[in-house]
Amino acid sequence: IIAKDGATLCFIEVKTRHNLKKGLPAEAVTLSKQRKIIQAALFYCQKKKLDNPLMRFDVVEVLKEDDTLSVNLIKHAFQAK
C-alpha cells in the first residue's frame, strides 16, 4: 500500500497470520523483503519524479484467530539505509 500521512509518503506492507505458530505477522517482513520494498519505493518516486520525498516504511499486522480480528499499525517498522 502506498499512502500519505501529511507530507510523508508511506509504503505499507500488510502481513496476516491465522495463528502465532510462525511468529508475529511483522516478523515475516525479513531483511530481504525490506530491501525489495525500499527498491520499489525508490522506483515509484523516480517514476513519479518525486525529488527527495519524506518517506516512511510501515507494517500492518493482521491477526485472525477464530472469530477475533486484530490489526496493528507499526509506524517506522524499518528504514532505508
CSV table of N, CA and C in Angstrom, one decimal:
chain,number,residue,atom,x,y,z
A,1,ILE,N,0.9,-1.2,0.0
A,1,ILE,CA,0.0,0.0,0.0
A,1,ILE,C,0.9,1.2,0.0
A,2,ILE,N,0.5,2.2,-0.8
A,2,ILE,CA,1.2,3.5,-0.8
A,2,ILE,C,0.2,4.5,-0.4
A,3,ALA,N,0.5,5.3,0.7
A,3,ALA,CA,-0.4,6.2,1.2
A,3,ALA,C,0.3,7.5,1.7
A,4,LYS,N,-0.4,8.5,2.0
A,4,LYS,CA,0.2,9.7,2.6
A,4,LYS,C,-0.3,10.0,4.0
A,5,ASP,N,0.7,10.4,4.8
A,5,ASP,CA,0.4,10.9,6.2
A,5,ASP,C,0.9,12.3,6.2
A,6,GLY,N,0.0,13.3,6.0
A,6,GLY,CA,0.5,14.6,5.9
A,6,GLY,C,1.4,14.7,4.6
A,7,ALA,N,2.6,15.2,4.8
A,7,ALA,CA,3.6,15.3,3.7
A,7,ALA,C,4.4,14.1,3.5
A,8,THR,N,4.2,13.1,4.4
A,8,THR,CA,5.0,11.9,4.3
A,8,THR,C,4.4,10.8,3.4
A,9,LEU,N,5.2,10.3,2.6
A,9,LEU,CA,4.8,9.2,1.7
A,9,LEU,C,5.0,7.9,2.4
A,10,CYS,N,4.0,7.1,2.6
A,10,CYS,CA,4.1,5.9,3.4
A,10,CYS,C,4.0,4.6,2.5
A,11,PHE,N,5.0,3.8,2.7
A,11,PHE,CA,4.9,2.5,2.0
A,11,PHE,C,4.6,1.4,3.1
A,12,ILE,N,3.5,0.7,2.9
A,12,ILE,CA,3.0,-0.1,3.9
A,12,ILE,C,2.9,-1.5,3.5
A,13,GLU,N,3.5,-2.4,4.2
A,13,GLU,CA,3.4,-3.9,3.9
A,13,GLU,C,2.4,-4.5,4.9
A,14,VAL,N,1.5,-5.2,4.4
A,14,VAL,CA,0.4,-5.9,5.2
A,14,VAL,C,0.7,-7.4,5.3
A,15,LYS,N,0.8,-7.9,6.5
A,15,LYS,CA,1.0,-9.3,6.8
A,15,LYS,C,-0.1,-9.8,7.7
A,16,THR,N,-0.6,-11.0,7.3
A,16,THR,CA,-1.7,-11.7,8.0
A,16,THR,C,-1.2,-13.0,8.5
A,17,ARG,N,-1.7,-13.4,9.7
A,17,ARG,CA,-1.5,-14.7,10.3
A,17,ARG,C,-2.8,-15.2,10.8
A,18,HIS,N,-3.0,-16.5,10.8
A,18,HIS,CA,-4.2,-17.1,11.4
A,18,HIS,C,-3.9,-17.7,12.8
A,19,ASN,N,-2.6,-17.7,13.1
A,19,ASN,CA,-2.2,-18.1,14.4
A,19,ASN,C,-0.8,-17.7,14.6
A,20,LEU,N,-0.2,-17.9,15.8
A,20,LEU,CA,1.1,-17.4,16.1
A,20,LEU,C,2.2,-18.5,16.0
A,21,LYS,N,1.9,-19.6,15.4
A,21,LYS,CA,2.8,-20.7,15.3
A,21,LYS,C,4.1,-20.3,14.6
A,22,LYS,N,4.0,-19.4,13.6
A,22,LYS,CA,5.2,-19.0,12.9
A,22,LYS,C,5.6,-17.6,13.3
A,23,GLY,N,5.1,-17.1,14.4
A,23,GLY,CA,5.5,-15.8,15.0
A,23,GLY,C,4.5,-14.7,14.6
A,24,LEU,N,4.9,-13.5,15.0
A,24,LEU,CA,4.0,-12.4,14.7
A,24,LEU,C,4.1,-12.1,13.2
A,25,PRO,N,3.0,-11.5,12.7
A,25,PRO,CA,3.0,-11.2,11.2
A,25,PRO,C,4.1,-10.3,10.8
A,26,ALA,N,4.5,-9.3,11.6
A,26,ALA,CA,5.6,-8.4,11.2
A,26,ALA,C,6.9,-9.1,11.1
A,27,GLU,N,7.1,-10.2,11.8
A,27,GLU,CA,8.3,-11.0,11.7
A,27,GLU,C,8.6,-11.6,10.3
A,28,ALA,N,7.5,-11.6,9.5
A,28,ALA,CA,7.6,-12.1,8.1
A,28,ALA,C,8.2,-11.1,7.1
A,29,VAL,N,8.3,-9.9,7.6
A,29,VAL,CA,9.0,-8.8,6.8
A,29,VAL,C,10.5,-8.9,7.1
A,30,THR,N,11.1,-9.8,6.4
A,30,THR,CA,12.5,-10.1,6.6
A,30,THR,C,13.4,-8.9,6.0
A,31,LEU,N,14.7,-9.0,6.2
A,31,LEU,CA,15.6,-8.0,5.7
A,31,LEU,C,15.5,-8.0,4.1
A,32,SER,N,15.4,-9.2,3.6
A,32,SER,CA,15.3,-9.3,2.1
A,32,SER,C,14.0,-8.7,1.6
A,33,LYS,N,12.9,-8.9,2.3
A,33,LYS,CA,11.7,-8.3,1.9
A,33,LYS,C,11.7,-6.7,2.1
A,34,GLN,N,12.4,-6.3,3.1
A,34,GLN,CA,12.5,-4.8,3.4
A,34,GLN,C,13.3,-4.2,2.2
A,35,ARG,N,14.4,-4.9,1.8
A,35,ARG,CA,15.1,-4.3,0.6
A,35,ARG,C,14.3,-4.2,-0.6
A,36,LYS,N,13.4,-5.2,-0.9
A,36,LYS,CA,12.6,-5.2,-2.0
A,36,LYS,C,11.6,-4.0,-2.0
A,37,ILE,N,11.0,-3.8,-0.8
A,37,ILE,CA,10.1,-2.7,-0.6
A,37,ILE,C,10.8,-1.4,-0.8
A,38,ILE,N,12.0,-1.2,-0.2
A,38,ILE,CA,12.7,0.0,-0.4
A,38,ILE,C,13.0,0.3,-1.9
A,39,GLN,N,13.4,-0.8,-2.6
A,39,GLN,CA,13.7,-0.6,-4.0
A,39,GLN,C,12.5,-0.2,-4.8
A,40,ALA,N,11.3,-0.8,-4.4
A,40,ALA,CA,10.1,-0.5,-5.1
A,40,ALA,C,9.7,1.0,-4.8
A,41,ALA,N,9.9,1.4,-3.5
A,41,ALA,CA,9.6,2.8,-3.2
A,41,ALA,C,10.5,3.8,-4.0
A,42,LEU,N,11.8,3.5,-4.1
A,42,LEU,CA,12.7,4.3,-4.8
A,42,LEU,C,12.3,4.4,-6.3
A,43,PHE,N,11.9,3.2,-6.9
A,43,PHE,CA,11.4,3.2,-8.3
A,43,PHE,C,10.2,4.0,-8.4
A,44,TYR,N,9.2,3.9,-7.5
A,44,TYR,CA,8.0,4.7,-7.5
A,44,TYR,C,8.3,6.2,-7.5
A,45,CYS,N,9.2,6.6,-6.6
A,45,CYS,CA,9.5,8.0,-6.5
A,45,CYS,C,10.2,8.5,-7.8
A,46,GLN,N,11.0,7.7,-8.4
A,46,GLN,CA,11.7,8.0,-9.7
A,46,GLN,C,10.6,8.2,-10.8
A,47,LYS,N,9.7,7.2,-10.9
A,47,LYS,CA,8.7,7.3,-11.9
A,47,LYS,C,7.8,8.4,-11.8
A,48,LYS,N,7.5,8.8,-10.5
A,48,LYS,CA,6.6,9.9,-10.2
A,48,LYS,C,7.3,11.3,-10.2
A,49,LYS,N,8.7,11.2,-10.5
A,49,LYS,CA,9.5,12.4,-10.5
A,49,LYS,C,9.4,13.1,-9.1
A,50,LEU,N,9.5,12.4,-8.0
A,50,LEU,CA,9.4,13.0,-6.7
A,50,LEU,C,10.9,13.1,-6.2
A,51,ASP,N,11.3,14.3,-5.9
A,51,ASP,CA,12.7,14.6,-5.6
A,51,ASP,C,12.8,14.6,-4.0
A,52,ASN,N,13.5,13.7,-3.5
A,52,ASN,CA,13.7,13.6,-2.0
A,52,ASN,C,12.4,13.7,-1.2
A,53,PRO,N,11.4,12.9,-1.4
A,53,PRO,CA,10.2,13.0,-0.6
A,53,PRO,C,10.5,12.4,0.8
A,54,LEU,N,9.7,12.9,1.7
A,54,LEU,CA,9.7,12.3,3.1
A,54,LEU,C,9.1,10.9,2.9
A,55,MET,N,9.8,9.9,3.3
A,55,MET,CA,9.2,8.5,3.2
A,55,MET,C,9.3,7.8,4.5
A,56,ARG,N,8.3,6.9,4.7
A,56,ARG,CA,8.2,6.1,5.9
A,56,ARG,C,7.8,4.7,5.5
A,57,PHE,N,8.4,3.7,6.2
A,57,PHE,CA,8.1,2.3,5.9
A,57,PHE,C,7.4,1.7,7.1
A,58,ASP,N,6.1,1.3,6.9
A,58,ASP,CA,5.3,0.8,8.0
A,58,ASP,C,4.9,-0.7,7.7
A,59,VAL,N,4.5,-1.3,8.7
A,59,VAL,CA,3.9,-2.7,8.6
A,59,VAL,C,2.6,-2.7,9.3
A,60,VAL,N,1.6,-3.3,8.7
A,60,VAL,CA,0.3,-3.6,9.3
A,60,VAL,C,0.2,-5.1,9.6
A,61,GLU,N,0.1,-5.4,10.8
A,61,GLU,CA,-0.1,-6.8,11.2
A,61,GLU,C,-1.6,-7.1,11.4
A,62,VAL,N,-2.0,-8.2,10.7
A,62,VAL,CA,-3.4,-8.6,10.9
A,62,VAL,C,-3.3,-10.0,11.4
A,63,LEU,N,-4.0,-10.2,12.6
A,63,LEU,CA,-4.1,-11.5,13.2
A,63,LEU,C,-5.5,-11.9,13.3
A,64,LYS,N,-5.8,-13.0,12.7
A,64,LYS,CA,-7.2,-13.5,12.6
A,64,LYS,C,-7.2,-14.9,13.3
A,65,GLU,N,-7.6,-15.0,14.5
A,65,GLU,CA,-7.7,-16.2,15.2
A,65,GLU,C,-9.2,-16.5,15.6
A,66,ASP,N,-9.7,-17.6,15.1
A,66,ASP,CA,-11.1,-17.9,15.4
A,66,ASP,C,-12.0,-16.8,14.9
A,67,ASP,N,-12.8,-16.2,15.8
A,67,ASP,CA,-13.7,-15.1,15.4
A,67,ASP,C,-13.1,-13.7,15.8
A,68,THR,N,-11.8,-13.7,16.2
A,68,THR,CA,-11.2,-12.5,16.6
A,68,THR,C,-10.3,-11.9,15.5
A,69,LEU,N,-10.4,-10.6,15.2
A,69,LEU,CA,-9.5,-10.0,14.3
A,69,LEU,C,-8.9,-8.8,15.0
A,70,SER,N,-7.5,-8.8,14.9
A,70,SER,CA,-6.8,-7.6,15.5
A,70,SER,C,-5.9,-7.1,14.4
A,71,VAL,N,-5.8,-5.7,14.4
A,71,VAL,CA,-5.0,-5.0,13.4
A,71,VAL,C,-4.0,-4.1,14.2
A,72,ASN,N,-2.7,-4.1,13.8
A,72,ASN,CA,-1.7,-3.3,14.5
A,72,ASN,C,-0.9,-2.6,13.4
A,73,LEU,N,-0.9,-1.3,13.5
A,73,LEU,CA,0.0,-0.5,12.6
A,73,LEU,C,1.3,-0.2,13.3
A,74,ILE,N,2.4,-0.6,12.7
A,74,ILE,CA,3.7,-0.3,13.2
A,74,ILE,C,4.4,0.7,12.3
A,75,LYS,N,4.4,2.0,12.8
A,75,LYS,CA,5.0,3.1,12.0
A,75,LYS,C,6.5,3.0,12.1
A,76,HIS,N,7.2,3.3,11.1
A,76,HIS,CA,8.6,3.3,11.1
A,76,HIS,C,9.2,1.9,11.4
A,77,ALA,N,8.5,0.9,10.8
A,77,ALA,CA,8.9,-0.5,11.1
A,77,ALA,C,10.3,-0.8,10.7
A,78,PHE,N,10.8,-0.1,9.6
A,78,PHE,CA,12.2,-0.2,9.2
A,78,PHE,C,12.5,1.0,8.4
A,79,GLN,N,13.8,1.2,8.1
A,79,GLN,CA,14.3,2.4,7.4
A,79,GLN,C,15.1,2.0,6.2
A,80,ALA,N,15.1,2.9,5.3
A,80,ALA,CA,16.1,2.8,4.1
A,80,ALA,C,17.4,3.2,4.7
A,81,LYS,N,18.4,2.4,4.4
A,81,LYS,CA,19.8,2.7,4.9
A,81,LYS,C,20.5,3.7,4.1
